[in-house]
PDB file of C-alpha atoms in Angstrom:
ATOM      1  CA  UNK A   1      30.401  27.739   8.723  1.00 65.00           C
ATOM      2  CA  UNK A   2      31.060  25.958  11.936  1.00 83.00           C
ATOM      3  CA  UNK A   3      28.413  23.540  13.448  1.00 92.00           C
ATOM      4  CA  UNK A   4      27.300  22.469  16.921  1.00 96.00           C
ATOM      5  CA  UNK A   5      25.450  19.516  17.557  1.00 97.00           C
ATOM      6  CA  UNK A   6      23.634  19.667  20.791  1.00 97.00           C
ATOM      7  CA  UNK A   7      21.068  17.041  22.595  1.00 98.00           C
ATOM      8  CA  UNK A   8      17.648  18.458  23.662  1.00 98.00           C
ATOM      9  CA  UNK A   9      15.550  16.591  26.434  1.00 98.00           C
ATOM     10  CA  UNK A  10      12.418  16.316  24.740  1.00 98.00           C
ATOM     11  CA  UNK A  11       9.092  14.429  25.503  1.00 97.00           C
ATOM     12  CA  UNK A  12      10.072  11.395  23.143  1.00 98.00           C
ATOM     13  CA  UNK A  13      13.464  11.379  24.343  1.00 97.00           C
ATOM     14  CA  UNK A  14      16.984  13.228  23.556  1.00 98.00           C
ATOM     15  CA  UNK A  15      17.161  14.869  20.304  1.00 98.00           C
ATOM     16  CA  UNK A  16      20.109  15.626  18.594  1.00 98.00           C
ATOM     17  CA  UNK A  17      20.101  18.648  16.531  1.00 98.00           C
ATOM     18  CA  UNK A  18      22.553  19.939  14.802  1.00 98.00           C
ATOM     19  CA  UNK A  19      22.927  24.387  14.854  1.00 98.00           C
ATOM     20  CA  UNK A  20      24.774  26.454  12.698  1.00 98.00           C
ATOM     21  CA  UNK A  21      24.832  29.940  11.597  1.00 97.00           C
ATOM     22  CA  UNK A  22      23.192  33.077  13.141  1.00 94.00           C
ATOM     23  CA  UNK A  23      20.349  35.523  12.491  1.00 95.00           C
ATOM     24  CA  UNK A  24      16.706  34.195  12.517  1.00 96.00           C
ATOM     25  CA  UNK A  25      15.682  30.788  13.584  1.00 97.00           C
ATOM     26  CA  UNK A  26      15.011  27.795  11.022  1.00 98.00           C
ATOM     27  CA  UNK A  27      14.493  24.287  12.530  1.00 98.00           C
ATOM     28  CA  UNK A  28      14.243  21.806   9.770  1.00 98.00           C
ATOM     29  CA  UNK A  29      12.721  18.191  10.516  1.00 98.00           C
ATOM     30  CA  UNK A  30      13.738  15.502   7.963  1.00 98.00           C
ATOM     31  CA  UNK A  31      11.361  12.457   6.565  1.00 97.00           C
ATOM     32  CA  UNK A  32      10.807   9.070   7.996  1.00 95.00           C
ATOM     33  CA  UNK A  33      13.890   7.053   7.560  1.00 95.00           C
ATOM     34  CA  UNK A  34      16.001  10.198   7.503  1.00 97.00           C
ATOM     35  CA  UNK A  35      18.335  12.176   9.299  1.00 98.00           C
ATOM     36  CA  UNK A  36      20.101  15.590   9.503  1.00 98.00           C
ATOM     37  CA  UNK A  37      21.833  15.240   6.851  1.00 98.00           C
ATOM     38  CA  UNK A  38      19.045  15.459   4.151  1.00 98.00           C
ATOM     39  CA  UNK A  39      19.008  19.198   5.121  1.00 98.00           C
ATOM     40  CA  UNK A  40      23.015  19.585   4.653  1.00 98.00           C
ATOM     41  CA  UNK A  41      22.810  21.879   1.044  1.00 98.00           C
ATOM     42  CA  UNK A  42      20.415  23.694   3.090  1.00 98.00           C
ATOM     43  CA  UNK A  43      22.241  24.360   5.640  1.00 98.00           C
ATOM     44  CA  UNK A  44      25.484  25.203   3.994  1.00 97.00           C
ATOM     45  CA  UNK A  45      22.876  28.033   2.258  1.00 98.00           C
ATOM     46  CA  UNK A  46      20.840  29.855   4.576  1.00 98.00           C
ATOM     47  CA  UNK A  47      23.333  29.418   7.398  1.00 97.00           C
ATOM     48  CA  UNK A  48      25.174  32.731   6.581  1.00 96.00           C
ATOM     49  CA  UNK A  49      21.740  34.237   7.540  1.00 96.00           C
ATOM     50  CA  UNK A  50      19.790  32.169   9.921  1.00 97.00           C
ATOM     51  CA  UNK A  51      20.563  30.151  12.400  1.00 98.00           C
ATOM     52  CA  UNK A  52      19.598  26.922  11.261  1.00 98.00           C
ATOM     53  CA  UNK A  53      18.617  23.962  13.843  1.00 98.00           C
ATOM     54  CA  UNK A  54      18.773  20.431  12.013  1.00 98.00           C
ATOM     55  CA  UNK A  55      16.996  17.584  13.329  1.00 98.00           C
ATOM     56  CA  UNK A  56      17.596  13.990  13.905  1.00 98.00           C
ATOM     57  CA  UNK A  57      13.767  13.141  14.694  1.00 98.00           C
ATOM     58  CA  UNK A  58      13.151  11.053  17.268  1.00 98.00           C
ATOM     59  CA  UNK A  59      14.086   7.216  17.088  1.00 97.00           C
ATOM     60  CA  UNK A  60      16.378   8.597  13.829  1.00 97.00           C
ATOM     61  CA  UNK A  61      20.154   8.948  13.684  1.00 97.00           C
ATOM     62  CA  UNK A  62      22.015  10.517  17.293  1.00 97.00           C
ATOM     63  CA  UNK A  63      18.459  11.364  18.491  1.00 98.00           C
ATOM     64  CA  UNK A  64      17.353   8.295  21.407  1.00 98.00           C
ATOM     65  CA  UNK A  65      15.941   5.175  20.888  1.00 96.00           C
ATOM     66  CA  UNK A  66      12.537   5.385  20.386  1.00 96.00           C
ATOM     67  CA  UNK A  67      10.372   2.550  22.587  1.00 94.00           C
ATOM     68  CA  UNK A  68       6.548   3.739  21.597  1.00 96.00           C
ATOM     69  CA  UNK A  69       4.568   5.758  19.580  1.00 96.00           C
ATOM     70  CA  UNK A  70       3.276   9.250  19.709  1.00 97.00           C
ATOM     71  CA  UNK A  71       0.823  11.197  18.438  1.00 97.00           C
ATOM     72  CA  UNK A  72       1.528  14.642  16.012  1.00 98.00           C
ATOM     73  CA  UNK A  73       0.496  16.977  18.596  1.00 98.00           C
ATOM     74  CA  UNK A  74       3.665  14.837  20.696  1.00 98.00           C
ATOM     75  CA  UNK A  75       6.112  15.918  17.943  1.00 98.00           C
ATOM     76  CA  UNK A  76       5.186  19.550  17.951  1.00 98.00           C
ATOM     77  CA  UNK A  77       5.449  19.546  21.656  1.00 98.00           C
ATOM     78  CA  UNK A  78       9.503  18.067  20.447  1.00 98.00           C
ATOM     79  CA  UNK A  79       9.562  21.613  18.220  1.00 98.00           C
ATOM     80  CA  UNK A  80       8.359  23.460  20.997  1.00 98.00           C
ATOM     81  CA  UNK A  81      10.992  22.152  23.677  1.00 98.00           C
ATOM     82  CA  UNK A  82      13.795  22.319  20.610  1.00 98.00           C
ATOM     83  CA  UNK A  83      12.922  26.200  20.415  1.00 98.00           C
ATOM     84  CA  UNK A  84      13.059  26.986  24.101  1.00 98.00           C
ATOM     85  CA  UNK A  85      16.608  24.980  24.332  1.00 98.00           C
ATOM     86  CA  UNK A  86      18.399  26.837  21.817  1.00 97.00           C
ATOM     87  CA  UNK A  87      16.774  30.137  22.684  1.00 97.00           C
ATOM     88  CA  UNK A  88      14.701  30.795  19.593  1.00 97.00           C
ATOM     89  CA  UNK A  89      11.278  32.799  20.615  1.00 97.00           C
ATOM     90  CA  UNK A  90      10.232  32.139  16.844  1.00 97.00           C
ATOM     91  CA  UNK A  91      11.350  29.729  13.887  1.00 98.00           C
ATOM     92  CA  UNK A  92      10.733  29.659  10.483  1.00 98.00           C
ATOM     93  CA  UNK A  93       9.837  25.882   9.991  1.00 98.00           C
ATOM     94  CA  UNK A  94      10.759  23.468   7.350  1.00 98.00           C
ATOM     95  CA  UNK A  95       9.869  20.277   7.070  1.00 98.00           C
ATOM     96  CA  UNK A  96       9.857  16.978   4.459  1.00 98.00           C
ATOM     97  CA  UNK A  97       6.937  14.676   4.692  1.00 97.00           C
ATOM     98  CA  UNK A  98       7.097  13.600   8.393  1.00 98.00           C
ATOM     99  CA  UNK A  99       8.731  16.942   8.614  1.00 98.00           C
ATOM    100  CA  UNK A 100       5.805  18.903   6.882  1.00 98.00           C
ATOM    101  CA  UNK A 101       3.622  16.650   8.579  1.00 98.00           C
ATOM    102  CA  UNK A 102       5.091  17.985  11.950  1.00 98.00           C
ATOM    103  CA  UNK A 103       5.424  21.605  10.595  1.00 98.00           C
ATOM    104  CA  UNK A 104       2.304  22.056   9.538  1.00 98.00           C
ATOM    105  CA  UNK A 105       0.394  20.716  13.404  1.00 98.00           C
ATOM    106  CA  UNK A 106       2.919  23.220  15.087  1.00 98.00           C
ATOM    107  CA  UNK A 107       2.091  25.871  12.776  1.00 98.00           C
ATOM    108  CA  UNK A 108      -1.695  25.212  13.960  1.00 98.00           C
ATOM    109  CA  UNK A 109      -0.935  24.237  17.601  1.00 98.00           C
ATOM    110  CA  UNK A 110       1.454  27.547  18.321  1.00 98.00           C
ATOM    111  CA  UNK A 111       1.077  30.104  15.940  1.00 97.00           C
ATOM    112  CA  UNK A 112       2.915  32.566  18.078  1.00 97.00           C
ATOM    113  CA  UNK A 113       6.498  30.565  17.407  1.00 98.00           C
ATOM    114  CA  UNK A 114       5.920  30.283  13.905  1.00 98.00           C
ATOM    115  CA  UNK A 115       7.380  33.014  11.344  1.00 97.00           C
ATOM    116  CA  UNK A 116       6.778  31.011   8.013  1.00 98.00           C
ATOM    117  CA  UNK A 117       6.678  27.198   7.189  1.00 98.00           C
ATOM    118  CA  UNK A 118       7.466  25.515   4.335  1.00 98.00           C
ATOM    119  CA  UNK A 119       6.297  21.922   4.073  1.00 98.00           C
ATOM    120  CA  UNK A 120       7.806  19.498   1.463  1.00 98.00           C
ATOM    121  CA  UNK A 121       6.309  16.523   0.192  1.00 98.00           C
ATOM    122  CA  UNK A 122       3.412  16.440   2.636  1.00 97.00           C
ATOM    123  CA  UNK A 123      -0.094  15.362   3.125  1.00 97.00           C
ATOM    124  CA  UNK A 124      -3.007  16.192   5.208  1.00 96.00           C
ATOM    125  CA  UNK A 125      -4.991  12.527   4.435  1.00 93.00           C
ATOM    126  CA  UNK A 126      -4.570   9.276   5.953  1.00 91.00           C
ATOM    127  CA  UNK A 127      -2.540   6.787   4.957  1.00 83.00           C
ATOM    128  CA  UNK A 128      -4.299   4.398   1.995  1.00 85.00           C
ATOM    129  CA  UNK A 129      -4.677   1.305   3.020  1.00 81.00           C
ATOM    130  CA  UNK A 130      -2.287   0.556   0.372  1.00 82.00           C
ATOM    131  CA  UNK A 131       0.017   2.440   1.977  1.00 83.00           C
ATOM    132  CA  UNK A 132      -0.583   0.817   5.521  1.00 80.00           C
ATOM    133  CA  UNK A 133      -0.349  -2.617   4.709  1.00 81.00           C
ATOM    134  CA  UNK A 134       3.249  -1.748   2.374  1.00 81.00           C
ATOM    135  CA  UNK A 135       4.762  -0.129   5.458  1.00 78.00           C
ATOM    136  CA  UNK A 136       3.639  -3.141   7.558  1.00 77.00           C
ATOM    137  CA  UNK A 137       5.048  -5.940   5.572  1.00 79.00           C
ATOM    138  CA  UNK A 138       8.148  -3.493   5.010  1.00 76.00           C
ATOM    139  CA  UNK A 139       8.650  -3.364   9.038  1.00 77.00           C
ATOM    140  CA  UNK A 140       7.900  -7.447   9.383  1.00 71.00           C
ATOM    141  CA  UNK A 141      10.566  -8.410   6.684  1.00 77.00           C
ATOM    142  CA  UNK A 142      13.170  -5.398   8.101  1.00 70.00           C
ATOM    143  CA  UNK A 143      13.073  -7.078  11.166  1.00 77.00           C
ATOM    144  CA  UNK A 144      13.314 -10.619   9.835  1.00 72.00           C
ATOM    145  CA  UNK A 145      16.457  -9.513   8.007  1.00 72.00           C
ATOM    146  CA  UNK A 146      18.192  -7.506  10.641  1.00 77.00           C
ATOM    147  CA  UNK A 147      17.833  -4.472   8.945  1.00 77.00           C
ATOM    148  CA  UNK A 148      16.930  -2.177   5.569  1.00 74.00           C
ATOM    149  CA  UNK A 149      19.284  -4.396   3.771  1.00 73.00           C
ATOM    150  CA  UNK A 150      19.327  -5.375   0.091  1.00 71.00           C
ATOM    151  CA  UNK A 151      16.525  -5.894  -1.418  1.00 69.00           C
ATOM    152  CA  UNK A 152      14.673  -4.158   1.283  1.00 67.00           C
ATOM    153  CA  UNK A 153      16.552  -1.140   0.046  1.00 74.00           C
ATOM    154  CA  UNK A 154      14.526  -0.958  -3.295  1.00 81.00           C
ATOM    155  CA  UNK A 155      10.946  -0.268  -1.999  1.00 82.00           C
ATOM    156  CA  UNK A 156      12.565   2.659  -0.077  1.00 82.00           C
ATOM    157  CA  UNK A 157      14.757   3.951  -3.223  1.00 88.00           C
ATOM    158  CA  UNK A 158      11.574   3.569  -4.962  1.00 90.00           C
ATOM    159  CA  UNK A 159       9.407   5.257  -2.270  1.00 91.00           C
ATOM    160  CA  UNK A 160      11.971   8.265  -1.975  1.00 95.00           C
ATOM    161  CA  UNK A 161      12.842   8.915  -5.478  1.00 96.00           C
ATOM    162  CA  UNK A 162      11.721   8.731  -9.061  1.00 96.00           C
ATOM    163  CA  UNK A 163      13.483   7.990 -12.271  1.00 97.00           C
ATOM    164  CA  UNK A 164      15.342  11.052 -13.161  1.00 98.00           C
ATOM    165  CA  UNK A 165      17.068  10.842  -9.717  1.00 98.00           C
ATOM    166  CA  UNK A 166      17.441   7.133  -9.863  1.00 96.00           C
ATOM    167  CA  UNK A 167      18.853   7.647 -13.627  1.00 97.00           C
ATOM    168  CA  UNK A 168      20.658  10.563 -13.381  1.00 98.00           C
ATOM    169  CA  UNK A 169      21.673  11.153  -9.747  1.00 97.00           C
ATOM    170  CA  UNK A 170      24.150   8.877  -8.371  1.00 97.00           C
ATOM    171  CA  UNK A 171      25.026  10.615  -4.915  1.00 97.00           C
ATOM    172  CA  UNK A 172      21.500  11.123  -3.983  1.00 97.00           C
ATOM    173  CA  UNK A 173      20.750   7.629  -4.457  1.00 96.00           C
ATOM    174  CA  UNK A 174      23.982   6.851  -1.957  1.00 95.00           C
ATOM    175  CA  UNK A 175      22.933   8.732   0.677  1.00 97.00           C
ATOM    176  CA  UNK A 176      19.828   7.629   0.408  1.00 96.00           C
ATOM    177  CA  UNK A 177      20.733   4.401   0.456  1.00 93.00           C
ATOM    178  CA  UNK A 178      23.354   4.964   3.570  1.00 94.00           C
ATOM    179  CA  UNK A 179      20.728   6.801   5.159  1.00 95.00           C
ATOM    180  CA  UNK A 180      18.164   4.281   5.309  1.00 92.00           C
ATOM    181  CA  UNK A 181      20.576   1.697   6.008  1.00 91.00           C
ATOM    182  CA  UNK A 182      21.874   3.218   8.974  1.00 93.00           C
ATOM    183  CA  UNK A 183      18.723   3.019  10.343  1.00 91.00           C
ATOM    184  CA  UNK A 184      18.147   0.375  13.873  1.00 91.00           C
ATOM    185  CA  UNK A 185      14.541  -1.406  12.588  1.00 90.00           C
ATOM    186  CA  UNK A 186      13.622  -1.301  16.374  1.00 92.00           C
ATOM    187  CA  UNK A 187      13.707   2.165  16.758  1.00 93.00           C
ATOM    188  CA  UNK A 188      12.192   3.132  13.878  1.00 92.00           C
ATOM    189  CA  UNK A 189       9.501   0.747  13.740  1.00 92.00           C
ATOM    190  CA  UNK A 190       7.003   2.667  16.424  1.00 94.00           C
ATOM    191  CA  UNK A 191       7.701   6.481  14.512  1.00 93.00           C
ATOM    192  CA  UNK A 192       6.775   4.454  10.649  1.00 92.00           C
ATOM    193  CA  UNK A 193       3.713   2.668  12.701  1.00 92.00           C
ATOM    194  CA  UNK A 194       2.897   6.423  14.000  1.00 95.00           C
ATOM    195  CA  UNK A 195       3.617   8.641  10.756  1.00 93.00           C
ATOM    196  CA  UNK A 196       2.154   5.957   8.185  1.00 92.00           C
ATOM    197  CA  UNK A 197      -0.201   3.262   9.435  1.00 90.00           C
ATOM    198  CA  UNK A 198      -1.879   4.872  12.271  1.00 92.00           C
ATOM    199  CA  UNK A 199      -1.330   8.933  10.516  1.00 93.00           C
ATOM    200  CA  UNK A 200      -4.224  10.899  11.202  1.00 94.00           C
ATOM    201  CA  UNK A 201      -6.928  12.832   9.349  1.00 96.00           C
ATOM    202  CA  UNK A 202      -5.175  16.660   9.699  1.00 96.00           C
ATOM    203  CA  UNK A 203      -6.968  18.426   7.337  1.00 96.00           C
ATOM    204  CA  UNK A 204      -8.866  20.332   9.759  1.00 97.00           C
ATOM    205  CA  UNK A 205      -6.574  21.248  12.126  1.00 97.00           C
ATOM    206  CA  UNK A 206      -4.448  23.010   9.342  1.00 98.00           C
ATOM    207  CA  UNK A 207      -7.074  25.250   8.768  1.00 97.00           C
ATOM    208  CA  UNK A 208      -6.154  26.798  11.631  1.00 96.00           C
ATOM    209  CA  UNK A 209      -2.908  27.816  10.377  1.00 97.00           C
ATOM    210  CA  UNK A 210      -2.744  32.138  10.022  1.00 95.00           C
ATOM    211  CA  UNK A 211       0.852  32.020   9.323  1.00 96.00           C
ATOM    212  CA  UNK A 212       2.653  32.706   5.527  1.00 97.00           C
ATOM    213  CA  UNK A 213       3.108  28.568   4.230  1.00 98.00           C
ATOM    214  CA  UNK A 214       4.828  27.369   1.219  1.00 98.00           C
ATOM    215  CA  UNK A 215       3.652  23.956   0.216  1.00 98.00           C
ATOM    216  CA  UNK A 216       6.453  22.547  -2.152  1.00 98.00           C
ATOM    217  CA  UNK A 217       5.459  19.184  -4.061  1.00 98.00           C
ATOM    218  CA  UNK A 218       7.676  16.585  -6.377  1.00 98.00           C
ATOM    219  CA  UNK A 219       6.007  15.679  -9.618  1.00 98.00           C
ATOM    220  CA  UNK A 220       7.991  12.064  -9.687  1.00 98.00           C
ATOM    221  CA  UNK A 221       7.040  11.653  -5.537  1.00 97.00           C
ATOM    222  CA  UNK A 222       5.258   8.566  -5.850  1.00 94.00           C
ATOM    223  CA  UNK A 223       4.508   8.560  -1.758  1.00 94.00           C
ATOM    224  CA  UNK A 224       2.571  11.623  -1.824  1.00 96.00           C
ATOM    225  CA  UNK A 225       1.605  12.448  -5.502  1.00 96.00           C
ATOM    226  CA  UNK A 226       0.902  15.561  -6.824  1.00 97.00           C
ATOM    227  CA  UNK A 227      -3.186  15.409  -5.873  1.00 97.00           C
ATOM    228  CA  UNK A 228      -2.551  14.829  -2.435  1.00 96.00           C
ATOM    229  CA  UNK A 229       0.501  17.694  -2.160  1.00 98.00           C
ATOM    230  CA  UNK A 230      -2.522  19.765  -3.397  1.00 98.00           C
ATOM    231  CA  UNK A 231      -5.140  18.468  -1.114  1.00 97.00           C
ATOM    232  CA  UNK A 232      -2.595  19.394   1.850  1.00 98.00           C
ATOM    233  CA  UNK A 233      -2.369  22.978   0.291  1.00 98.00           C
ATOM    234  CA  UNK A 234      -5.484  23.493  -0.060  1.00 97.00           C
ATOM    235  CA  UNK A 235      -6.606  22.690   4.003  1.00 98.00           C
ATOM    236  CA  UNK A 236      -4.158  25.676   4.477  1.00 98.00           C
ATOM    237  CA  UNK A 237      -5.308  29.323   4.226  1.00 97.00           C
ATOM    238  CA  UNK A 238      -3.913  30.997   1.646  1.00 95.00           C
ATOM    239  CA  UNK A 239      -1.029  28.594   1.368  1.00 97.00           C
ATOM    240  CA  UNK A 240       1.116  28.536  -1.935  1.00 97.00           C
ATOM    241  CA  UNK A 241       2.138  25.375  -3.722  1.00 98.00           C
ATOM    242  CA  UNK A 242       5.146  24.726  -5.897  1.00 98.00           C
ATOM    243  CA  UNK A 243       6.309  22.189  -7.590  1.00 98.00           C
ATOM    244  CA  UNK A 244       9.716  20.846  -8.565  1.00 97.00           C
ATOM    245  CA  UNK A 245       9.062  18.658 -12.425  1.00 94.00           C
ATOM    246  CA  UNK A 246      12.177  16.440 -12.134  1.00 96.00           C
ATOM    247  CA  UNK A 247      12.359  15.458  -8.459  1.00 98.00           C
ATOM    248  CA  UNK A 248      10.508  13.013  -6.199  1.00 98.00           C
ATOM    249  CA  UNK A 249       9.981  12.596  -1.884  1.00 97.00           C
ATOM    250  CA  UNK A 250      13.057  14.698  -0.956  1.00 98.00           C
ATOM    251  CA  UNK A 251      13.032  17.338  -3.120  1.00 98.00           C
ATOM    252  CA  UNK A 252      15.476  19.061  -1.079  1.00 98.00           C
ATOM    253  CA  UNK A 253      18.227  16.469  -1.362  1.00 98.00           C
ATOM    254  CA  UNK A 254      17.379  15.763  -5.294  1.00 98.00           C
ATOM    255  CA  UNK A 255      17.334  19.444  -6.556  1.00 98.00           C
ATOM    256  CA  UNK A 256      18.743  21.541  -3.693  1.00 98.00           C
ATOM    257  CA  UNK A 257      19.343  24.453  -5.854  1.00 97.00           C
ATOM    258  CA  UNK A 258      16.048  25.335  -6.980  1.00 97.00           C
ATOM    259  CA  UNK A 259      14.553  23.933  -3.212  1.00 98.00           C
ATOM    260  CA  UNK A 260      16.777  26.743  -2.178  1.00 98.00           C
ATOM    261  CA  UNK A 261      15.782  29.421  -4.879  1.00 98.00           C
ATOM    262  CA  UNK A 262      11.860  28.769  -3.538  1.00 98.00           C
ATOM    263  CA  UNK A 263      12.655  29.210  -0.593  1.00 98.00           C
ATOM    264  CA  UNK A 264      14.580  32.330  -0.797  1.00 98.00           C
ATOM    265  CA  UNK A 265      12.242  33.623  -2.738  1.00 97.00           C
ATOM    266  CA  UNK A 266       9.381  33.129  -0.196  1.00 98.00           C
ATOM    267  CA  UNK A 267      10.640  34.496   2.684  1.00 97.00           C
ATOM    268  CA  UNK A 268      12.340  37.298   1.015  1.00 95.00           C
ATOM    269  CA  UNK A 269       8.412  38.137   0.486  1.00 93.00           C
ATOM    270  CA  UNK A 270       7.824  38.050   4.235  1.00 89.00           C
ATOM    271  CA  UNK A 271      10.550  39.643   5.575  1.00 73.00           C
ATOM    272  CA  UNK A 272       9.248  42.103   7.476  1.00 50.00           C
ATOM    273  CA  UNK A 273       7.532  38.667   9.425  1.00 43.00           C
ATOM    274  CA  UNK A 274      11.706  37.926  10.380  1.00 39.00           C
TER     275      UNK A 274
END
């Protein structure tokens, strides 16, 4: 299936995005530190029946430098100006952390552009303070070293995935690795200072969300563990939640096959919503 990758003027700069396939719209917005690519065994799936719009979030692989940061409502404006560029009057949104993060304020914000989401490895809560100060020091050292260079590379492995897809899945932990390390510290610095440190309290805007959402969790995700996958789910109405027993923060690029069974499965239930 052939692709086109195409840059969208958005309000935090040019995104790339990367569109392939035909039928109904699905935009899918990757995780912090991640690109496109994360969504590539998706793609290569549901292309044959959607057309599928792959992001490179802003600050994040072709998409511009980022110089500030922004606030959620900010990104979902980004979804909003993707949709109009490429023609799509509705989308059925995927996202992974960041991305759910992202999916699940534009599923509140504009209902009427939203036929499903499904939200991977999520939350609705701040970030712990934990959490906050890990990211910070992570960003400080980064830029002391010039980059997400050994042994920065750990804490992100670690962060991303857990030990059956350390132990038993060599080419996710490549392009994880590759991913993060093709990362410019600079750019990424303000969207980890927005997403993490400075993340908001969204559990009450998502219960404004009306439209069908799957809520997919990683048992082994030791970013967003299983309680606070839940807690996300549960500021959703009528939201289902799944979880995947051997896979971690990108469930999608760990265990793409069964990612893709859920997700087939769900929207085959809302169909007539296409």
């Amino acid at each position: 299936m052939s692709a086109t990758d195409r840059d969208v003027a958005t309000d935090l700069g040019t995104l790339r995005v990367r569109v392939a396939g035909t039928g109904p719209a699905m935009l899918l917005w990757p995780s912090l530190l991640m690109d496109h690519t994360l969504w590539d065994a998706q793609v290569a799936h549901f292309a044959p029946r959607y057309t599928t719009i792959a992001v490179d979030p802003p600050g994040h692989g072709a998409s511009a430098r980022l110089d500030r940061m922004f606030t959620f409502d900010e990104c979902a404006r980004c979804l909003l100006q993707i949709l109009d560029a490429v023609g799509a009057e509705r989308a059925h949104i995927v996202g992974n952390s960041w991305g759910a993060m992202i999916g699940a304020t534009f599923s509140a914000l504009y209902p009427e552009r939203v036929l499903t989401s499904i939200l991977m490895n999520g939350t609705a809560s701040p970030a712990r303070m934990r959490q906050r100060l890990e990211y910070s020091a992570l960003l400080v050292l980064a830029r002391m070293r010039g980059g997400f260079q050994p042994p920065l590379t750990r804490p992100a492995l670690t962060a991303f995935l857990g030990p059956t897809s350390l132990a038993t899945r060599p080419d996710v932990v490549e392009h994880t690795l590759r991913t993060v390390r093709a990362n410019d510290v600079g750019s990424v610095a303000p969207a980890v200072r927005s997403v993490v440190v400075h993340r908001p309290d969204q559990r009450g805007l998502l219960a404004q969300i009306r439209t069908p959402t799957l809520v997919i969790g990683g048992r082994e995700d030791a970013t967003f563990p299983p309680a606070e996958v839940e807690d996300m789910a549960r500021a959703i109405p009528a939201a289902r939640l799944m979880f995947v027993e051997d896979a971690a923060h990108l469930v999608a690029l760990e265990v793409p096959g069964r990612v893709n069974t859920l997700m087939d499965d769900f929207l085959r239930q809302h169909e007539p919503s296409r």
